[in-house]
Short mmCIF file of C-alpha atoms in Angstrom, two decimals:
data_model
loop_
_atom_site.label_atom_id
_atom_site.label_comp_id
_atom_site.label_asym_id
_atom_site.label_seq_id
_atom_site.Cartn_x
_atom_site.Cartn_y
_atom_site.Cartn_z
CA UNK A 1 0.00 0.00 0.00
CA UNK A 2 1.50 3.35 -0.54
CA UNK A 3 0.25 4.61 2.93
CA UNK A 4 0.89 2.64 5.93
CA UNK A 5 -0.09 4.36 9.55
CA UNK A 6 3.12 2.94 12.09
CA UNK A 7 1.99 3.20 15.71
CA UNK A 8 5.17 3.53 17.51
CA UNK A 9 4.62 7.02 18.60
CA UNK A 10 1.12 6.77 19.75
CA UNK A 11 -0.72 8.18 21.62
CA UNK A 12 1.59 11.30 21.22
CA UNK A 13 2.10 11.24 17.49
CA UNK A 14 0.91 10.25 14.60
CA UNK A 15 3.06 8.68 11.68
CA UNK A 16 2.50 7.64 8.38
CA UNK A 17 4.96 6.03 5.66
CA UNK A 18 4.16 7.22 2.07
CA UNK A 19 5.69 5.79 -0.92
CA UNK A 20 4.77 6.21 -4.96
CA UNK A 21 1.92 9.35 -4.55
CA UNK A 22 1.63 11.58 -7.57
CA UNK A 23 -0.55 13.77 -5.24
CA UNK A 24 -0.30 13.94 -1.66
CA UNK A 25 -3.03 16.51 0.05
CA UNK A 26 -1.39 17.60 3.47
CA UNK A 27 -4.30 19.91 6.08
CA UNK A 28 -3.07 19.73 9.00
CA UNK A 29 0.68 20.97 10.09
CA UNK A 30 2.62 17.91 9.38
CA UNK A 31 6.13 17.19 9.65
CA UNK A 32 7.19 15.86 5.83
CA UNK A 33 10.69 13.93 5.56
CA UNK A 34 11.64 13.51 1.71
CA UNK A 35 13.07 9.69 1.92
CA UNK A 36 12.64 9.18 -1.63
CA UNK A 37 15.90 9.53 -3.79
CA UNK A 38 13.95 12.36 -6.17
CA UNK A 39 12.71 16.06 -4.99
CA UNK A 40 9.13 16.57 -4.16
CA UNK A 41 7.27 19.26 -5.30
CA UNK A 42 5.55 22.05 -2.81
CA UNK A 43 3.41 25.01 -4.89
CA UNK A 44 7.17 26.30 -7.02
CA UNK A 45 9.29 25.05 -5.03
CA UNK A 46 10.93 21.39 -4.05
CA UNK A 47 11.74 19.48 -1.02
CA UNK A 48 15.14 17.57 -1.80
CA UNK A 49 16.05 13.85 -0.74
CA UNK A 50 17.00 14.06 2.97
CA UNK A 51 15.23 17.42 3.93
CA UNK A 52 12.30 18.07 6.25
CA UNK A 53 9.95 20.96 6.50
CA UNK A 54 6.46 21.65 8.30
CA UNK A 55 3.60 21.80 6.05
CA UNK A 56 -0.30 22.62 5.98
CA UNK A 57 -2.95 23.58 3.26
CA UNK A 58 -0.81 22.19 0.55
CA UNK A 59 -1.01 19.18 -2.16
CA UNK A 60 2.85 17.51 -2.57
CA UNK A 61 3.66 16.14 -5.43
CA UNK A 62 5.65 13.16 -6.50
CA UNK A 63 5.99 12.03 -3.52
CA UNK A 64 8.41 8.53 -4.13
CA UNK A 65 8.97 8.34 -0.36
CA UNK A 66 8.25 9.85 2.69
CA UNK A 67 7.65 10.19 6.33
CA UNK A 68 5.12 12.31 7.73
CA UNK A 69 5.04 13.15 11.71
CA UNK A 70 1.76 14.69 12.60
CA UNK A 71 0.11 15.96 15.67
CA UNK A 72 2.84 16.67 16.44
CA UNK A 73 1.33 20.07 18.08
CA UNK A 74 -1.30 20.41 20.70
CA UNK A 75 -0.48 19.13 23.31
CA UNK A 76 -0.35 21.71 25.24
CA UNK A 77 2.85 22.37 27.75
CA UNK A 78 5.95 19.99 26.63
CA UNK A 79 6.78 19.30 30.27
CA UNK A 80 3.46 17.81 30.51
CA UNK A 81 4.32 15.79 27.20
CA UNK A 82 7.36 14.72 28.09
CA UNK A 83 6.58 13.31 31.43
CA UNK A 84 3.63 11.32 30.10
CA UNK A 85 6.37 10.09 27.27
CA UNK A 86 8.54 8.77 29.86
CA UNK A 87 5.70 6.95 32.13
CA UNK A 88 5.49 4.93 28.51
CA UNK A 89 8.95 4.55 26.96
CA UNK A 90 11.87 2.64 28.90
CA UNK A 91 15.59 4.77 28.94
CA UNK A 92 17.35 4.10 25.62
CA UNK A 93 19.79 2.17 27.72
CA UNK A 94 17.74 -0.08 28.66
CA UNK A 95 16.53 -1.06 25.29
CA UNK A 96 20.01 -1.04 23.87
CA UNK A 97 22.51 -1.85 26.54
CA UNK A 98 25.41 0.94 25.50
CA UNK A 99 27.53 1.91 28.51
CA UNK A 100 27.63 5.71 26.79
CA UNK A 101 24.15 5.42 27.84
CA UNK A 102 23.73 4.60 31.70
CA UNK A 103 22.26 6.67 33.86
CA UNK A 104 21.57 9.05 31.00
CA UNK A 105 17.51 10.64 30.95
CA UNK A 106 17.59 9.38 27.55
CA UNK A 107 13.99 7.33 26.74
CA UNK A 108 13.30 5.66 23.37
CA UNK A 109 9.97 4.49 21.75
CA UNK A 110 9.53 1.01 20.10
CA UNK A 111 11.09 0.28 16.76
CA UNK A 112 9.41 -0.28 13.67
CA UNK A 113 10.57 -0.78 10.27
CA UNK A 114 9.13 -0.41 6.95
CA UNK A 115 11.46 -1.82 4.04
CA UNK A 116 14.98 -1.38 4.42
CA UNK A 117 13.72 1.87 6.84
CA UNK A 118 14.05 1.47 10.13
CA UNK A 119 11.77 3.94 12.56
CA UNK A 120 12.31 5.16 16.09
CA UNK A 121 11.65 8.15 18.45
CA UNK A 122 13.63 9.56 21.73
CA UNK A 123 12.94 11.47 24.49
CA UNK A 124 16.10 13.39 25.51
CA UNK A 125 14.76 14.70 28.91
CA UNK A 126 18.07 16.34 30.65
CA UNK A 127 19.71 19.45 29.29
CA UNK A 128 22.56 19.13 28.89
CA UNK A 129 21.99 15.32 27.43
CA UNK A 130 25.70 14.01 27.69
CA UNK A 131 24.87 11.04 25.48
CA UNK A 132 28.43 10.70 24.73
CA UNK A 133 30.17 11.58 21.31
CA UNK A 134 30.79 8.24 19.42
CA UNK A 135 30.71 7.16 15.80
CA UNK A 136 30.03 3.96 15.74
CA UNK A 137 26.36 2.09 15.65
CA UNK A 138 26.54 -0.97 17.56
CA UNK A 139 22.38 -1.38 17.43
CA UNK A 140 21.96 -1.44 13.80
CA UNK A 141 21.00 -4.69 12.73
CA UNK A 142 23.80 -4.41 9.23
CA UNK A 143 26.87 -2.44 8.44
CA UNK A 144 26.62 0.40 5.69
CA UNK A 145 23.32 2.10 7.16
CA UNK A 146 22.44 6.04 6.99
CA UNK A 147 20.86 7.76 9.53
CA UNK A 148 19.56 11.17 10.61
CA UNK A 149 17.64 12.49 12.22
CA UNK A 150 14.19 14.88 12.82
CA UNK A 151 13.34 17.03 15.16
CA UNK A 152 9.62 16.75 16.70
CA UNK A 153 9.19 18.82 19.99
CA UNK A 154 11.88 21.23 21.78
CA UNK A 155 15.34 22.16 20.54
CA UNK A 156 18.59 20.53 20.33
CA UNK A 157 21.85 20.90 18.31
CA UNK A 158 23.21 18.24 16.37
CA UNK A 159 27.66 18.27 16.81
CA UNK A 160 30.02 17.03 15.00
CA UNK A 161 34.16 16.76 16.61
CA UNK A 162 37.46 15.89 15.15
CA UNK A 163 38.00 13.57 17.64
CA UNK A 164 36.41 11.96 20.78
CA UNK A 165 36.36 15.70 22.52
CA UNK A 166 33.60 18.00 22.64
CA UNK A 167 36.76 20.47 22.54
CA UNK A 168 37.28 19.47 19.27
CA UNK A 169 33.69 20.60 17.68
CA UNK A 170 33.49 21.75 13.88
CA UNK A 171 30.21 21.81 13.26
CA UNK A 172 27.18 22.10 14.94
CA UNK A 173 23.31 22.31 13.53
CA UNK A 174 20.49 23.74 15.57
CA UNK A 175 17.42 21.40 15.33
CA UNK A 176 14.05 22.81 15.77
CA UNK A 177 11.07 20.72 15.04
CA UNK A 178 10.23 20.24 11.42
CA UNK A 179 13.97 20.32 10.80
CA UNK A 180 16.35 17.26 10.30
CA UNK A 181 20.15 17.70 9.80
CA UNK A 182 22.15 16.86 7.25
CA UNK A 183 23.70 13.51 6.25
CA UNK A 184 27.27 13.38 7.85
CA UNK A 185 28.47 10.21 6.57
CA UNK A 186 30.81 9.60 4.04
CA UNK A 187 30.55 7.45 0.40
CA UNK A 188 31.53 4.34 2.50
CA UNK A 189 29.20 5.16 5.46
CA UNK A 190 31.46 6.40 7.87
CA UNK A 191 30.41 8.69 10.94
CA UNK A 192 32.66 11.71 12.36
CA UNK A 193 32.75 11.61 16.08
CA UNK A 194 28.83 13.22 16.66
CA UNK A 195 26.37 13.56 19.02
CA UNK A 196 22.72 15.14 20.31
CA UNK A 197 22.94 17.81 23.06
CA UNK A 198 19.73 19.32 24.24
CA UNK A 199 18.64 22.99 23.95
CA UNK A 200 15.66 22.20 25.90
CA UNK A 201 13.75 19.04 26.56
CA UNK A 202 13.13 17.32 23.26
CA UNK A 203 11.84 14.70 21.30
CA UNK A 204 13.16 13.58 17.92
CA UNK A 205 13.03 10.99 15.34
CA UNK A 206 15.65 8.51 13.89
CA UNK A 207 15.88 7.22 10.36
CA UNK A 208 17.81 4.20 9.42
CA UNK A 209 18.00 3.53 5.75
CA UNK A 210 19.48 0.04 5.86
CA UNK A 211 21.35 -1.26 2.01
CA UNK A 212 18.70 -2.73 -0.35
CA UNK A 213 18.07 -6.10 0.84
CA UNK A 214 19.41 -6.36 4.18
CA UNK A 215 17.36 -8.72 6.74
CA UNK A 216 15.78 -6.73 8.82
CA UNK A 217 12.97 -7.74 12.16
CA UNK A 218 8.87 -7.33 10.45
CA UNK A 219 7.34 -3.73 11.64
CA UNK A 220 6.69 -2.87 15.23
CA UNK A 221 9.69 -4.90 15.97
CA UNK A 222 12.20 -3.51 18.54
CA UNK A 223 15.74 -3.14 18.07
CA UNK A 224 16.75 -4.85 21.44
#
């Protein structure tokens, strides 16, 4: 089908895969994430492969694939949000296991795929975060994978370091929601030493795009 509803985020958010839509009528203010490897058309202008915006009262077009995030607005105070988030979702650490990750107020949603796409939300409740820099991706299910990620509720800064030093920082990206930073791997899919750091209390999204092919678990599945 080319619209599937995934229910990982609910009951906060709503999200819906899209693939292969000429036309694609968006009302309400919904987060769009172009995963499709051609632009997609808004009014004049385009949305390129890897980019994110909010939109409302607007038909898409060509829409090969894409993720939308919606109510994503609403709900009234974040702190009231975020608390109910982490009342549902277990820490990140102890769905994965990293040691980077103890005793950090990190929280993370089930995981879902859809394809070679692989779908999953935190809550990064502590400002700062102190997730730890690192480059590797020890919970991806196969080598070669791309991620980024999207911004839902709050702020946060996505860094990138020289070397395993926050000292060492050359470029940094302020994420607001609707916005996802871009790709910082190389051709051969290696990472720079990066991490998330909090503005405020947040909530984003990570993508996985896994190679064509690669075994991944059925939707809904988590990555632990």
């Amino acid at each position: 089908m080319p619209i599937n509803n995934i229910d990982i985020a609910e009951p906060f958010f709503g999200l819906r895969h899209v693939s292969d839509e000429p036309r694609l009528e968006v009302e309400d203010r919904t987060i769009v994430v172009n995963l499709g490897e051609h632009d997609i058309g808004v009014e004049q202008q385009k949305l390129a492969p890897l980019q994110s915006a909010i939109f409302a009262n607007v038909t898409l077009t060509d829409v090969t694939r894409a993720i939308l995030i919606e109510r994503f607005e609403g709900h009234g105070a974040d702190a009231a949000l975020c608390a109910a988030v982490r009342d549902q979702w277990p820490t990140a650490f102890e769905v994965r296991g990293e040691e980077r990750l103890r005793g950090v107020e990190h929280y993370m949603s089930p995981k879902a795929y859809v394809g070679n796409l692989g779908l999953s939300l935190y809550h990064s409740a502590s400002v700062p975060l102190n997730v730890g820099l690192h480059r590797e991706h020890p919970f991806c299910p196969v080598p070669g994978f791309r991620e980024v990620h999207t911004q839902v509720v709050g702020f946060g800064k996505m860094q990138q370091c020289k070397r395993r030093d926050p000292a060492t920082l050359y470029l940094e990206e302020p994420m607001a929601p609707g916005m996802t930073h871009r790709p910082m791997y190389d051709a051969e899919g290696n990472y720079p030493w990066h991490q998330y750091e909090t503005t405020t209390p947040s909530i984003f999204m990570a993508i996985e795009l896994l190679p064509e092919g690669a075994d991944v678990p059925a939707i809904g599945g988590r990555d632990d």
